XYZ file of C-alpha atoms in Angstrom:
379
model
C -190.706 45.011 -36.625
C -190.903 43.354 -40.059
C -191.569 45.210 -43.307
C -195.026 43.566 -43.417
C -195.779 44.810 -39.902
C -194.650 48.337 -40.802
C -196.913 48.294 -43.861
C -199.815 47.038 -41.740
C -199.188 49.836 -39.243
C -199.267 52.439 -42.013
C -202.461 50.909 -43.400
C -203.921 51.162 -39.917
C -203.075 54.851 -39.791
C -204.560 55.333 -43.271
C -207.700 53.458 -42.259
C -208.197 55.735 -39.273
C -207.731 58.769 -41.514
C -210.215 57.695 -44.176
C -212.821 56.606 -41.616
C -212.968 60.203 -40.452
C -213.852 61.296 -43.978
C -212.759 64.129 -46.220
C -215.010 67.160 -46.448
C -214.140 70.210 -48.554
C -217.581 71.672 -47.832
C -217.750 75.198 -46.412
C -220.870 76.046 -44.418
C -221.783 79.704 -44.876
C -223.532 81.419 -41.936
C -223.011 78.335 -39.769
C -221.134 78.440 -36.456
C -219.432 75.623 -34.541
C -219.549 77.365 -31.113
C -217.050 76.522 -28.367
C -214.274 73.906 -28.258
C -211.666 76.455 -29.420
C -207.997 75.472 -29.484
C -206.853 78.985 -30.433
C -207.542 81.669 -32.996
C -205.282 82.841 -35.788
C -205.825 85.411 -38.524
C -206.866 84.190 -41.969
C -207.470 86.078 -45.214
C -210.647 84.115 -46.022
C -212.399 80.840 -45.193
C -210.192 78.836 -47.578
C -207.027 80.148 -45.921
C -208.585 79.357 -42.525
C -209.307 75.804 -43.651
C -205.684 75.305 -44.738
C -204.411 76.709 -41.422
C -206.674 74.250 -39.612
C -205.325 71.457 -41.813
C -201.742 72.256 -40.806
C -202.455 72.694 -37.091
C -201.607 69.433 -35.268
C -204.885 69.217 -33.331
C -207.444 71.163 -35.402
C -210.345 69.119 -36.762
C -212.771 71.895 -37.757
C -213.016 75.679 -37.665
C -215.185 78.781 -37.756
C -214.063 81.857 -39.732
C -215.390 85.375 -39.026
C -215.888 87.023 -42.423
C -215.405 90.728 -43.308
C -219.209 91.187 -43.448
C -219.553 90.289 -39.749
C -221.279 93.198 -37.940
C -221.492 92.327 -34.227
C -217.959 93.479 -33.316
C -214.487 93.936 -34.860
C -213.417 90.291 -34.934
C -213.044 90.262 -38.710
C -210.680 87.650 -40.170
C -210.618 85.620 -36.928
C -210.064 81.938 -37.671
C -211.068 79.788 -34.706
C -209.353 76.393 -34.733
C -211.395 73.729 -32.936
C -211.378 70.130 -31.765
C -213.443 67.692 -29.702
C -212.796 64.170 -28.365
C -215.593 62.904 -30.623
C -213.853 64.532 -33.640
C -217.151 66.227 -34.554
C -218.601 69.650 -33.577
C -220.675 69.438 -30.413
C -223.096 72.089 -31.661
C -223.965 73.602 -35.040
C -225.953 76.846 -35.116
C -226.964 79.484 -37.671
C -224.941 82.697 -37.417
C -224.722 85.386 -40.098
C -221.188 86.555 -40.917
C -219.247 83.341 -40.264
C -218.253 80.290 -42.290
C -217.362 76.906 -40.834
C -215.725 73.790 -42.204
C -213.409 70.863 -41.569
C -209.708 70.075 -41.711
C -208.458 68.647 -45.015
C -205.802 66.516 -43.338
C -207.442 63.319 -44.545
C -207.862 64.587 -48.104
C -205.368 64.525 -50.958
C -203.953 68.058 -50.707
C -200.805 69.621 -52.094
C -198.091 70.094 -49.441
C -197.544 73.746 -50.468
C -200.985 75.127 -51.370
C -201.447 77.868 -53.955
C -202.905 81.033 -52.372
C -203.815 82.988 -55.494
C -206.570 85.372 -54.319
C -205.904 89.068 -53.680
C -207.840 91.070 -51.105
C -208.898 94.659 -51.728
C -209.261 96.994 -48.730
C -207.520 94.401 -46.550
C -204.216 95.036 -44.734
C -201.680 92.457 -43.537
C -199.933 94.620 -40.884
C -196.559 93.557 -39.487
C -193.952 91.005 -40.599
C -192.319 93.551 -42.975
C -188.742 92.993 -44.044
C -188.506 95.143 -47.203
C -190.371 98.079 -48.770
C -190.273 99.671 -52.210
C -192.556 101.610 -54.555
C -194.398 99.944 -57.428
C -196.970 101.331 -59.861
C -199.740 98.865 -58.875
C -200.451 95.826 -56.695
C -199.713 93.429 -59.557
C -196.139 94.706 -59.761
C -195.892 94.435 -55.971
C -197.037 90.808 -56.169
C -194.595 90.064 -58.998
C -191.807 91.439 -56.812
C -192.978 89.175 -53.996
C -192.975 86.221 -56.394
C -189.368 86.888 -57.382
C -188.105 87.378 -53.817
C -187.629 83.925 -52.285
C -188.132 85.378 -48.774
C -191.507 86.960 -49.545
C -194.629 85.032 -48.616
C -197.256 87.801 -48.633
C -197.534 91.527 -49.309
C -199.590 94.695 -48.851
C -199.735 97.480 -51.446
C -200.968 101.039 -50.791
C -202.909 102.289 -53.827
C -202.984 105.741 -55.496
C -205.998 106.671 -53.317
C -204.236 105.959 -50.029
C -203.562 108.827 -47.605
C -201.254 110.397 -46.590
C -199.923 110.948 -50.101
C -196.297 110.177 -49.279
C -197.161 106.501 -48.765
C -199.035 105.983 -52.035
C -197.739 103.161 -54.258
C -195.755 101.660 -51.384
C -195.241 97.892 -51.530
C -194.532 95.993 -48.303
C -192.932 92.557 -48.639
C -193.635 90.275 -45.684
C -192.672 86.861 -44.322
C -193.579 84.137 -41.855
C -191.433 81.181 -40.844
C -191.709 78.245 -43.277
C -189.267 76.016 -41.380
C -191.010 73.824 -38.776
C -190.637 75.322 -35.316
C -190.752 72.989 -32.341
C -192.636 74.776 -29.510
C -190.699 73.144 -26.637
C -187.303 71.469 -26.864
C -185.956 69.939 -23.665
C -183.561 67.287 -22.470
C -185.209 64.051 -21.342
C -183.643 60.650 -20.747
C -185.151 57.840 -22.806
C -186.423 59.669 -25.890
C -185.109 60.299 -29.410
C -186.324 63.163 -31.607
C -185.791 64.151 -35.201
C -187.291 65.453 -38.428
C -188.983 64.012 -41.471
C -186.420 63.498 -44.229
C -189.008 64.692 -46.747
C -189.055 68.292 -45.496
C -188.401 71.024 -48.076
C -187.592 74.498 -46.813
C -187.385 76.235 -50.188
C -189.859 76.159 -53.081
C -189.000 73.542 -55.716
C -186.950 75.136 -58.462
C -184.474 74.014 -61.073
C -182.293 76.996 -60.158
C -182.040 76.146 -56.423
C -178.854 74.202 -55.747
C -177.546 72.657 -52.537
C -175.065 74.611 -50.450
C -173.263 74.437 -47.121
C -173.723 77.046 -44.439
C -170.772 78.253 -42.383
C -170.662 77.325 -38.671
C -168.194 78.344 -35.934
C -168.086 75.968 -32.929
C -167.451 77.493 -29.479
C -167.874 80.973 -30.899
C -170.464 83.658 -30.100
C -171.472 86.287 -32.659
C -172.825 89.615 -31.440
C -175.752 91.489 -32.935
C -179.248 92.776 -32.342
C -181.763 90.081 -31.487
C -184.269 89.330 -34.252
C -185.950 86.362 -32.580
C -185.186 83.583 -30.104
C -186.564 80.102 -30.819
C -186.147 76.571 -29.429
C -184.137 74.298 -31.724
C -182.876 70.734 -31.622
C -179.435 71.392 -33.116
C -177.143 74.025 -34.598
C -178.201 72.826 -38.063
C -181.867 73.410 -37.230
C -180.935 76.877 -35.947
C -179.077 77.601 -39.182
C -182.144 76.593 -41.198
C -184.282 78.966 -39.102
C -181.812 81.808 -39.699
C -181.713 81.034 -43.424
C -185.510 81.276 -43.571
C -185.598 84.728 -41.934
C -184.583 87.567 -44.281
C -183.470 89.838 -41.421
C -181.143 87.262 -39.844
C -177.509 87.925 -40.730
C -176.091 85.311 -38.339
C -177.125 83.012 -35.496
C -175.889 81.604 -32.209
C -177.082 78.240 -30.883
C -176.719 77.438 -27.168
C -176.525 73.671 -26.654
C -177.195 73.845 -22.902
C -180.509 75.727 -23.231
C -181.327 74.390 -26.738
C -181.996 77.972 -27.812
C -181.507 79.476 -31.263
C -180.815 83.225 -31.284
C -181.400 84.868 -34.655
C -179.338 88.053 -34.801
C -178.770 91.003 -37.081
C -175.687 93.129 -37.688
C -175.326 93.946 -41.388
C -172.337 96.240 -40.821
C -169.770 93.994 -39.154
C -169.108 90.430 -37.978
C -168.130 90.497 -34.303
C -167.015 87.133 -32.879
C -165.793 86.095 -29.444
C -164.888 82.666 -27.992
C -167.586 81.058 -25.853
C -167.853 77.430 -24.789
C -171.053 75.543 -25.455
C -172.367 77.670 -28.306
C -172.159 77.395 -32.071
C -172.552 80.404 -34.316
C -172.840 80.658 -38.053
C -174.120 82.290 -41.191
C -177.334 81.654 -43.115
C -177.527 80.128 -46.575
C -179.291 82.339 -49.119
C -180.977 81.418 -52.417
C -179.991 77.763 -52.132
C -181.109 74.525 -50.489
C -179.194 74.267 -47.214
C -177.300 71.039 -46.682
C -179.832 68.517 -45.327
C -177.505 66.620 -42.988
C -179.128 68.216 -39.936
C -182.486 66.705 -40.981
C -181.026 63.198 -40.885
C -179.405 63.482 -37.454
C -181.596 62.013 -34.729
C -181.242 63.732 -31.349
C -180.964 61.250 -28.429
C -182.335 62.380 -25.062
C -184.004 65.406 -26.687
C -187.793 65.779 -26.514
C -189.797 67.867 -29.010
C -192.684 68.312 -26.602
C -196.124 69.247 -27.961
C -197.544 69.625 -31.484
C -198.639 65.972 -31.555
C -200.735 64.692 -34.442
C -200.959 61.286 -32.769
C -198.836 58.289 -31.810
C -198.337 54.648 -32.757
C -196.414 51.851 -31.044
C -193.184 50.973 -32.892
C -190.108 48.876 -32.206
C -187.383 51.499 -32.478
C -186.535 55.094 -33.368
C -185.452 54.238 -36.928
C -188.902 52.850 -37.765
C -190.446 55.925 -36.112
C -188.355 58.226 -38.309
C -189.206 56.297 -41.491
C -192.908 56.376 -40.615
C -192.766 60.144 -40.039
C -190.980 60.611 -43.378
C -193.625 58.574 -45.209
C -196.494 60.584 -43.680
C -197.033 63.845 -45.640
C -198.374 65.579 -42.517
C -195.514 64.645 -40.146
C -192.685 67.180 -39.900
C -190.887 65.977 -36.769
C -191.209 63.218 -34.202
C -190.258 61.974 -30.752
C -189.793 58.280 -29.986
C -189.917 56.896 -26.419
C -187.238 54.214 -25.936
C -187.017 51.298 -23.508
C -184.866 53.487 -21.211
C -187.769 55.804 -20.441
C -188.770 55.789 -16.762
C -192.521 55.288 -17.298
C -193.056 51.880 -18.901
C -196.524 52.815 -20.176
C -194.977 55.275 -22.681
C -192.234 53.022 -24.039
C -192.394 52.298 -27.758
C -194.575 55.284 -28.595
C -193.754 57.182 -31.782
C -195.277 60.645 -31.642
C -195.920 62.309 -35.010
C -195.735 66.105 -34.860
C -196.129 69.194 -37.022
C -196.412 73.001 -36.910
C -198.030 75.557 -39.223
C -195.680 76.553 -42.052
C -198.354 78.011 -44.347
C -197.948 81.764 -44.973
C -199.802 83.337 -42.042
C -199.953 87.124 -41.481
C -199.650 87.994 -37.769
C -202.723 90.224 -38.093
C -205.337 91.127 -40.723
C -207.441 94.323 -40.751
C -209.862 96.160 -42.954
C -208.169 99.251 -44.418
C -209.373 101.386 -47.341
C -207.266 101.704 -50.494
C -204.858 98.848 -49.882
C -204.489 95.459 -51.580
C -202.948 92.380 -49.960
C -202.132 88.915 -51.186
C -199.658 86.046 -51.229
C -196.692 84.943 -53.285
C -197.669 82.852 -56.300
C -194.473 80.775 -56.372
C -196.412 77.672 -55.349
C -198.930 78.185 -58.166
C -196.504 77.689 -61.064
C -196.643 73.907 -61.465
C -199.945 72.029 -61.734
C -200.863 69.918 -58.742
C -200.427 66.161 -59.170
C -202.748 64.355 -56.722
C -201.399 61.631 -54.465
C -201.798 58.080 -55.754
Protein backbone atom coordinates (compact mmCIF):
# COMPACT_ATOMS: atom_id res chain seq x y z
CA UNK A 1 0.00 0.00 0.00
CA UNK A 2 1.40 3.42 -0.97
CA UNK A 3 1.89 6.30 1.46
CA UNK A 4 -1.01 8.11 -0.27
CA UNK A 5 -3.26 5.08 0.24
CA UNK A 6 -2.28 4.85 3.92
CA UNK A 7 -3.09 8.54 4.38
CA UNK A 8 -6.43 8.06 2.63
CA UNK A 9 -7.20 5.11 4.91
CA UNK A 10 -6.45 7.21 8.00
CA UNK A 11 -8.61 10.03 6.65
CA UNK A 12 -11.37 7.48 6.16
CA UNK A 13 -11.08 6.43 9.79
CA UNK A 14 -11.08 10.08 10.88
CA UNK A 15 -14.12 10.79 8.73
CA UNK A 16 -16.04 7.96 10.36
CA UNK A 17 -15.06 9.28 13.79
CA UNK A 18 -16.11 12.88 13.15
CA UNK A 19 -19.39 11.85 11.49
CA UNK A 20 -20.40 10.30 14.79
CA UNK A 21 -19.91 13.64 16.51
CA UNK A 22 -18.34 14.74 19.76
CA UNK A 23 -20.64 15.40 22.69
CA UNK A 24 -19.35 16.43 26.12
CA UNK A 25 -22.93 16.98 27.28
CA UNK A 26 -24.06 15.22 30.46
CA UNK A 27 -27.80 14.61 30.79
CA UNK A 28 -28.86 14.81 34.43
CA UNK A 29 -31.83 12.64 35.47
CA UNK A 30 -31.88 10.98 32.05
CA UNK A 31 -31.53 7.21 31.58
CA UNK A 32 -30.43 5.24 28.52
CA UNK A 33 -32.12 1.95 29.56
CA UNK A 34 -30.86 -1.42 28.29
CA UNK A 35 -28.09 -2.26 25.81
CA UNK A 36 -25.55 -2.72 28.64
CA UNK A 37 -22.08 -4.04 27.82
CA UNK A 38 -21.06 -4.23 31.50
CA UNK A 39 -20.96 -2.08 34.60
CA UNK A 40 -17.91 -0.72 36.37
CA UNK A 41 -17.60 1.54 39.40
CA UNK A 42 -17.01 5.26 38.83
CA UNK A 43 -16.46 8.11 41.28
CA UNK A 44 -18.80 10.47 39.40
CA UNK A 45 -20.34 10.99 35.96
CA UNK A 46 -17.15 12.52 34.54
CA UNK A 47 -15.10 9.50 35.63
CA UNK A 48 -17.79 7.25 34.13
CA UNK A 49 -17.58 9.12 30.84
CA UNK A 50 -13.80 8.66 30.70
CA UNK A 51 -14.14 4.94 31.48
CA UNK A 52 -16.65 4.66 28.64
CA UNK A 53 -14.21 6.51 26.37
CA UNK A 54 -11.46 3.99 27.10
CA UNK A 55 -13.66 0.89 26.78
CA UNK A 56 -13.25 -0.57 23.27
CA UNK A 57 -16.98 -0.90 22.55
CA UNK A 58 -18.69 1.71 24.77
CA UNK A 59 -20.54 4.47 22.91
CA UNK A 60 -22.66 5.93 25.74
CA UNK A 61 -23.35 5.34 29.42
CA UNK A 62 -25.64 5.83 32.40
CA UNK A 63 -24.18 6.64 35.84
CA UNK A 64 -26.07 6.00 39.10
CA UNK A 65 -25.34 8.98 41.35
CA UNK A 66 -24.97 8.98 45.17
CA UNK A 67 -28.42 10.62 45.51
CA UNK A 68 -30.12 7.60 43.90
CA UNK A 69 -32.75 6.24 46.33
CA UNK A 70 -34.35 3.15 44.75
CA UNK A 71 -31.64 0.67 45.84
CA UNK A 72 -27.92 0.52 46.72
CA UNK A 73 -26.50 0.73 43.20
CA UNK A 74 -24.63 3.95 43.92
CA UNK A 75 -21.60 4.69 41.73
CA UNK A 76 -22.62 2.09 39.11
CA UNK A 77 -21.39 3.11 35.67
CA UNK A 78 -23.25 1.22 32.95
CA UNK A 79 -21.29 1.08 29.69
CA UNK A 80 -23.57 0.75 26.65
CA UNK A 81 -23.61 0.27 22.90
CA UNK A 82 -26.04 -0.32 20.03
CA UNK A 83 -25.59 -1.22 16.34
CA UNK A 84 -27.07 2.17 15.43
CA UNK A 85 -24.46 3.88 17.68
CA UNK A 86 -27.28 5.81 19.39
CA UNK A 87 -29.38 4.99 22.51
CA UNK A 88 -32.51 3.06 21.61
CA UNK A 89 -34.51 4.77 24.35
CA UNK A 90 -34.11 7.91 26.46
CA UNK A 91 -36.26 8.29 29.58
CA UNK A 92 -36.45 10.57 32.62
CA UNK A 93 -35.08 8.98 35.80
CA UNK A 94 -34.11 10.86 38.96
CA UNK A 95 -30.71 9.92 40.40
CA UNK A 96 -28.84 9.04 37.20
CA UNK A 97 -26.77 10.93 34.64
CA UNK A 98 -26.16 9.80 31.07
CA UNK A 99 -23.76 10.84 28.34
CA UNK A 100 -21.58 9.77 25.44
CA UNK A 101 -18.07 8.48 24.83
CA UNK A 102 -15.44 11.14 24.12
CA UNK A 103 -13.46 8.87 21.81
CA UNK A 104 -14.09 11.15 18.84
CA UNK A 105 -13.18 14.30 20.76
CA UNK A 106 -9.76 15.82 21.35
CA UNK A 107 -8.98 14.44 24.82
CA UNK A 108 -5.75 14.11 26.74
CA UNK A 109 -4.41 10.53 26.79
CA UNK A 110 -3.92 10.63 30.59
CA UNK A 111 -6.83 12.65 31.99
CA UNK A 112 -6.53 14.72 35.16
CA UNK A 113 -8.85 13.41 37.90
CA UNK A 114 -8.64 16.27 40.38
CA UNK A 115 -11.89 15.99 42.39
CA UNK A 116 -11.97 14.54 45.91
CA UNK A 117 -15.00 12.73 47.31
CA UNK A 118 -16.12 13.15 50.90
CA UNK A 119 -17.92 10.25 52.60
CA UNK A 120 -16.93 7.99 49.70
CA UNK A 121 -14.73 4.88 50.10
CA UNK A 122 -12.62 3.16 47.43
CA UNK A 123 -12.35 -0.29 49.11
CA UNK A 124 -9.73 -2.77 47.92
CA UNK A 125 -6.63 -2.46 45.74
CA UNK A 126 -4.48 -1.43 48.75
CA UNK A 127 -0.73 -1.88 48.55
CA UNK A 128 0.51 0.50 51.28
CA UNK A 129 -0.89 2.21 54.39
CA UNK A 130 0.41 4.99 56.62
CA UNK A 131 -0.94 7.73 58.89
CA UNK A 132 -1.26 11.34 57.74
CA UNK A 133 -2.77 14.37 59.47
CA UNK A 134 -5.40 15.04 56.76
CA UNK A 135 -6.58 13.88 53.33
CA UNK A 136 -4.48 16.51 51.56
CA UNK A 137 -1.30 14.99 52.99
CA UNK A 138 -2.57 11.55 52.00
CA UNK A 139 -3.12 12.78 48.44
CA UNK A 140 0.33 14.41 48.35
CA UNK A 141 1.82 11.07 49.38
CA UNK A 142 -0.12 9.40 46.57
CA UNK A 143 1.19 12.02 44.14
CA UNK A 144 4.78 11.29 45.12
CA UNK A 145 4.43 7.49 44.96
CA UNK A 146 4.65 6.48 41.30
CA UNK A 147 2.60 3.32 42.02
CA UNK A 148 -0.33 5.16 43.59
CA UNK A 149 -3.32 5.95 41.41
CA UNK A 150 -6.01 6.62 44.02
CA UNK A 151 -6.42 6.74 47.80
CA UNK A 152 -8.83 6.68 50.74
CA UNK A 153 -8.24 8.62 53.96
CA UNK A 154 -10.03 7.98 57.28
CA UNK A 155 -10.71 11.30 59.02
CA UNK A 156 -10.50 12.27 62.72
CA UNK A 157 -14.22 11.44 63.10
CA UNK A 158 -13.87 7.87 61.83
CA UNK A 159 -14.57 4.97 64.20
CA UNK A 160 -13.06 2.84 65.63
CA UNK A 161 -10.50 5.34 66.90
CA UNK A 162 -7.45 3.21 66.12
CA UNK A 163 -8.02 3.70 62.39
CA UNK A 164 -8.34 7.49 62.44
CA UNK A 165 -5.94 9.39 60.15
CA UNK A 166 -5.13 6.23 58.20
CA UNK A 167 -4.17 6.75 54.55
CA UNK A 168 -4.61 3.87 52.10
CA UNK A 169 -2.63 4.05 48.85
CA UNK A 170 -4.20 2.07 46.02
CA UNK A 171 -3.49 1.00 42.44
CA UNK A 172 -4.99 -0.39 39.26
CA UNK A 173 -3.11 -1.72 36.25
CA UNK A 174 -2.04 1.04 33.83
CA UNK A 175 -0.34 -1.32 31.37
CA UNK A 176 -2.72 -2.57 28.65
CA UNK A 177 -3.95 -6.06 29.46
CA UNK A 178 -4.99 -8.30 26.60
CA UNK A 179 -8.05 -10.33 27.73
CA UNK A 180 -7.26 -13.44 25.65
CA UNK A 181 -3.89 -14.39 24.18
CA UNK A 182 -3.79 -17.57 22.11
CA UNK A 183 -1.79 -19.21 19.37
CA UNK A 184 -3.37 -19.02 15.92
CA UNK A 185 -1.80 -19.66 12.53
CA UNK A 186 -2.01 -16.74 10.11
CA UNK A 187 -2.13 -13.74 12.46
CA UNK A 188 0.41 -11.24 13.80
CA UNK A 189 -0.13 -9.23 16.99
CA UNK A 190 1.69 -6.40 18.68
CA UNK A 191 1.48 -3.09 20.52
CA UNK A 192 1.34 0.57 19.63
CA UNK A 193 4.84 2.04 19.76
CA UNK A 194 3.37 5.19 21.32
CA UNK A 195 2.41 3.51 24.60
CA UNK A 196 3.73 5.11 27.81
CA UNK A 197 3.55 3.08 31.00
CA UNK A 198 4.90 5.73 33.36
CA UNK A 199 3.84 9.37 33.75
CA UNK A 200 5.98 11.78 31.73
CA UNK A 201 8.77 13.13 33.90
CA UNK A 202 12.20 14.60 33.40
CA UNK A 203 13.46 12.40 36.23
CA UNK A 204 12.28 9.09 34.68
CA UNK A 205 15.12 7.46 32.77
CA UNK A 206 15.19 4.29 30.68
CA UNK A 207 16.38 1.08 32.29
CA UNK A 208 16.69 -2.62 31.54
CA UNK A 209 14.89 -5.25 33.56
CA UNK A 210 16.60 -8.51 34.46
CA UNK A 211 15.30 -11.73 32.84
CA UNK A 212 16.32 -15.37 33.40
CA UNK A 213 15.48 -17.72 30.49
CA UNK A 214 14.49 -21.32 31.35
CA UNK A 215 14.28 -20.43 35.02
CA UNK A 216 11.30 -20.49 37.39
CA UNK A 217 11.11 -18.20 40.43
CA UNK A 218 9.01 -19.26 43.40
CA UNK A 219 6.74 -17.00 45.42
CA UNK A 220 3.18 -16.28 46.43
CA UNK A 221 0.86 -15.56 43.53
CA UNK A 222 -0.21 -11.92 43.23
CA UNK A 223 -2.07 -12.23 39.94
CA UNK A 224 -2.06 -14.32 36.76
CA UNK A 225 -2.62 -12.55 33.44
CA UNK A 226 -2.39 -13.40 29.72
CA UNK A 227 0.62 -11.82 28.01
CA UNK A 228 2.13 -11.87 24.55
CA UNK A 229 5.78 -12.08 25.61
CA UNK A 230 8.16 -12.13 28.57
CA UNK A 231 8.73 -8.40 28.02
CA UNK A 232 5.00 -7.71 28.29
CA UNK A 233 4.93 -9.80 31.48
CA UNK A 234 7.84 -7.80 32.89
CA UNK A 235 5.99 -4.55 32.17
CA UNK A 236 2.93 -5.91 34.01
CA UNK A 237 5.09 -6.87 37.01
CA UNK A 238 6.77 -3.46 36.97
CA UNK A 239 3.35 -1.77 37.09
CA UNK A 240 2.22 -3.75 40.16
CA UNK A 241 3.76 -2.54 43.43
CA UNK A 242 3.35 -5.92 45.15
CA UNK A 243 5.12 -7.89 42.41
CA UNK A 244 8.70 -8.73 43.37
CA UNK A 245 9.33 -11.04 40.40
CA UNK A 246 7.50 -12.78 37.55
CA UNK A 247 7.46 -16.01 35.58
CA UNK A 248 6.23 -16.16 31.98
CA UNK A 249 5.15 -19.50 30.49
CA UNK A 250 5.55 -19.44 26.71
CA UNK A 251 3.41 -22.54 26.13
CA UNK A 252 0.32 -21.16 27.91
CA UNK A 253 1.14 -17.47 27.25
CA UNK A 254 0.56 -16.81 30.94
CA UNK A 255 2.22 -14.17 33.10
CA UNK A 256 2.43 -15.04 36.81
CA UNK A 257 3.07 -12.04 39.05
CA UNK A 258 4.64 -13.28 42.28
CA UNK A 259 5.73 -11.95 45.63
CA UNK A 260 8.53 -13.04 47.95
CA UNK A 261 10.26 -10.02 49.48
CA UNK A 262 12.48 -12.14 51.73
CA UNK A 263 14.39 -14.34 49.31
CA UNK A 264 14.93 -15.10 45.61
CA UNK A 265 14.33 -18.81 45.00
CA UNK A 266 15.15 -20.01 41.47
CA UNK A 267 14.99 -23.42 39.83
CA UNK A 268 15.62 -24.55 36.23
CA UNK A 269 12.49 -25.08 34.13
CA UNK A 270 12.24 -25.33 30.36
CA UNK A 271 9.82 -23.10 28.52
CA UNK A 272 9.53 -20.34 31.10
CA UNK A 273 11.27 -17.02 31.57
CA UNK A 274 11.48 -15.33 34.94
CA UNK A 275 12.70 -11.91 35.90
CA UNK A 276 12.61 -8.83 38.06
CA UNK A 277 10.55 -5.66 37.69
CA UNK A 278 11.94 -2.24 36.85
CA UNK A 279 11.12 0.42 39.45
CA UNK A 280 11.02 4.22 39.12
CA UNK A 281 12.22 4.14 35.52
CA UNK A 282 10.92 3.65 31.98
CA UNK A 283 11.36 -0.03 31.17
CA UNK A 284 13.24 -0.78 27.97
CA UNK A 285 10.68 -0.53 25.14
CA UNK A 286 12.07 -3.29 22.92
CA UNK A 287 9.18 -5.60 23.83
CA UNK A 288 6.73 -3.02 22.42
CA UNK A 289 8.42 -3.15 19.02
CA UNK A 290 8.47 -6.94 18.70
CA UNK A 291 5.55 -8.23 16.65
CA UNK A 292 4.31 -11.68 17.69
CA UNK A 293 3.67 -14.00 14.70
CA UNK A 294 0.93 -16.62 15.11
CA UNK A 295 -0.27 -14.96 18.33
CA UNK A 296 -3.83 -13.59 18.51
CA UNK A 297 -4.88 -10.85 20.97
CA UNK A 298 -8.52 -11.87 20.83
CA UNK A 299 -11.20 -9.37 21.88
CA UNK A 300 -11.11 -5.68 22.88
CA UNK A 301 -11.66 -4.58 19.27
CA UNK A 302 -12.25 -0.91 18.49
CA UNK A 303 -12.73 -1.77 14.82
CA UNK A 304 -10.85 -3.03 11.78
CA UNK A 305 -9.60 -1.81 8.41
CA UNK A 306 -8.22 -3.70 5.41
CA UNK A 307 -4.44 -3.26 5.03
CA UNK A 308 -1.69 -4.82 2.96
CA UNK A 309 0.60 -6.14 5.68
CA UNK A 310 1.31 -6.27 9.41
CA UNK A 311 3.83 -3.40 9.30
CA UNK A 312 1.20 -0.99 7.97
CA UNK A 313 -1.23 -2.32 10.61
CA UNK A 314 1.30 -1.60 13.37
CA UNK A 315 2.03 1.91 12.06
CA UNK A 316 -1.69 2.67 11.83
CA UNK A 317 -2.23 1.49 15.42
CA UNK A 318 0.69 3.65 16.59
CA UNK A 319 -0.74 6.72 14.85
CA UNK A 320 -4.19 6.23 16.41
CA UNK A 321 -4.27 7.69 19.97
CA UNK A 322 -6.94 5.18 21.01
CA UNK A 323 -5.20 2.01 19.75
CA UNK A 324 -3.02 0.20 22.29
CA UNK A 325 -2.51 -3.16 20.58
CA UNK A 326 -3.53 -4.87 17.36
CA UNK A 327 -3.91 -8.16 15.51
CA UNK A 328 -3.38 -8.44 11.76
CA UNK A 329 -4.77 -11.36 9.71
CA UNK A 330 -2.23 -12.48 7.09
CA UNK A 331 -2.67 -14.28 3.77
CA UNK A 332 -1.90 -17.58 5.55
CA UNK A 333 -5.11 -17.43 7.56
CA UNK A 334 -7.50 -20.30 6.80
CA UNK A 335 -10.63 -18.17 6.27
CA UNK A 336 -10.08 -15.97 3.22
CA UNK A 337 -12.82 -13.53 4.25
CA UNK A 338 -10.69 -12.33 7.20
CA UNK A 339 -7.39 -11.90 5.36
CA UNK A 340 -5.95 -8.39 5.36
CA UNK A 341 -7.94 -7.21 8.37
CA UNK A 342 -6.12 -5.01 10.88
CA UNK A 343 -7.96 -5.05 14.19
CA UNK A 344 -7.37 -2.04 16.45
CA UNK A 345 -7.70 -2.86 20.15
CA UNK A 346 -7.54 -1.25 23.58
CA UNK A 347 -8.28 -1.85 27.28
CA UNK A 348 -9.11 0.49 30.17
CA UNK A 349 -5.95 1.88 31.78
CA UNK A 350 -7.61 4.81 33.56
CA UNK A 351 -7.42 4.60 37.37
CA UNK A 352 -10.47 2.50 38.28
CA UNK A 353 -11.27 1.46 41.87
CA UNK A 354 -12.59 -2.13 42.02
CA UNK A 355 -15.51 -0.91 44.15
CA UNK A 356 -16.92 2.39 45.45
CA UNK A 357 -19.19 2.78 48.51
CA UNK A 358 -20.71 5.47 50.64
CA UNK A 359 -18.93 5.58 54.02
CA UNK A 360 -19.09 8.35 56.63
CA UNK A 361 -15.94 10.24 57.63
CA UNK A 362 -13.68 9.14 54.81
CA UNK A 363 -12.27 11.05 51.83
CA UNK A 364 -11.17 9.45 48.55
CA UNK A 365 -9.53 10.76 45.42
CA UNK A 366 -6.94 10.22 42.71
CA UNK A 367 -3.29 11.00 42.14
CA UNK A 368 -2.72 14.44 40.64
CA UNK A 369 0.45 13.50 38.74
CA UNK A 370 -1.37 13.89 35.43
CA UNK A 371 -2.58 17.38 36.38
CA UNK A 372 0.85 19.04 36.54
CA UNK A 373 1.32 20.06 32.91
CA UNK A 374 -1.35 21.98 30.99
CA UNK A 375 -3.15 20.03 28.31
CA UNK A 376 -2.15 20.83 24.73
CA UNK A 377 -5.04 19.90 22.39
CA UNK A 378 -4.41 17.76 19.34
CA UNK A 379 -3.84 19.65 16.09
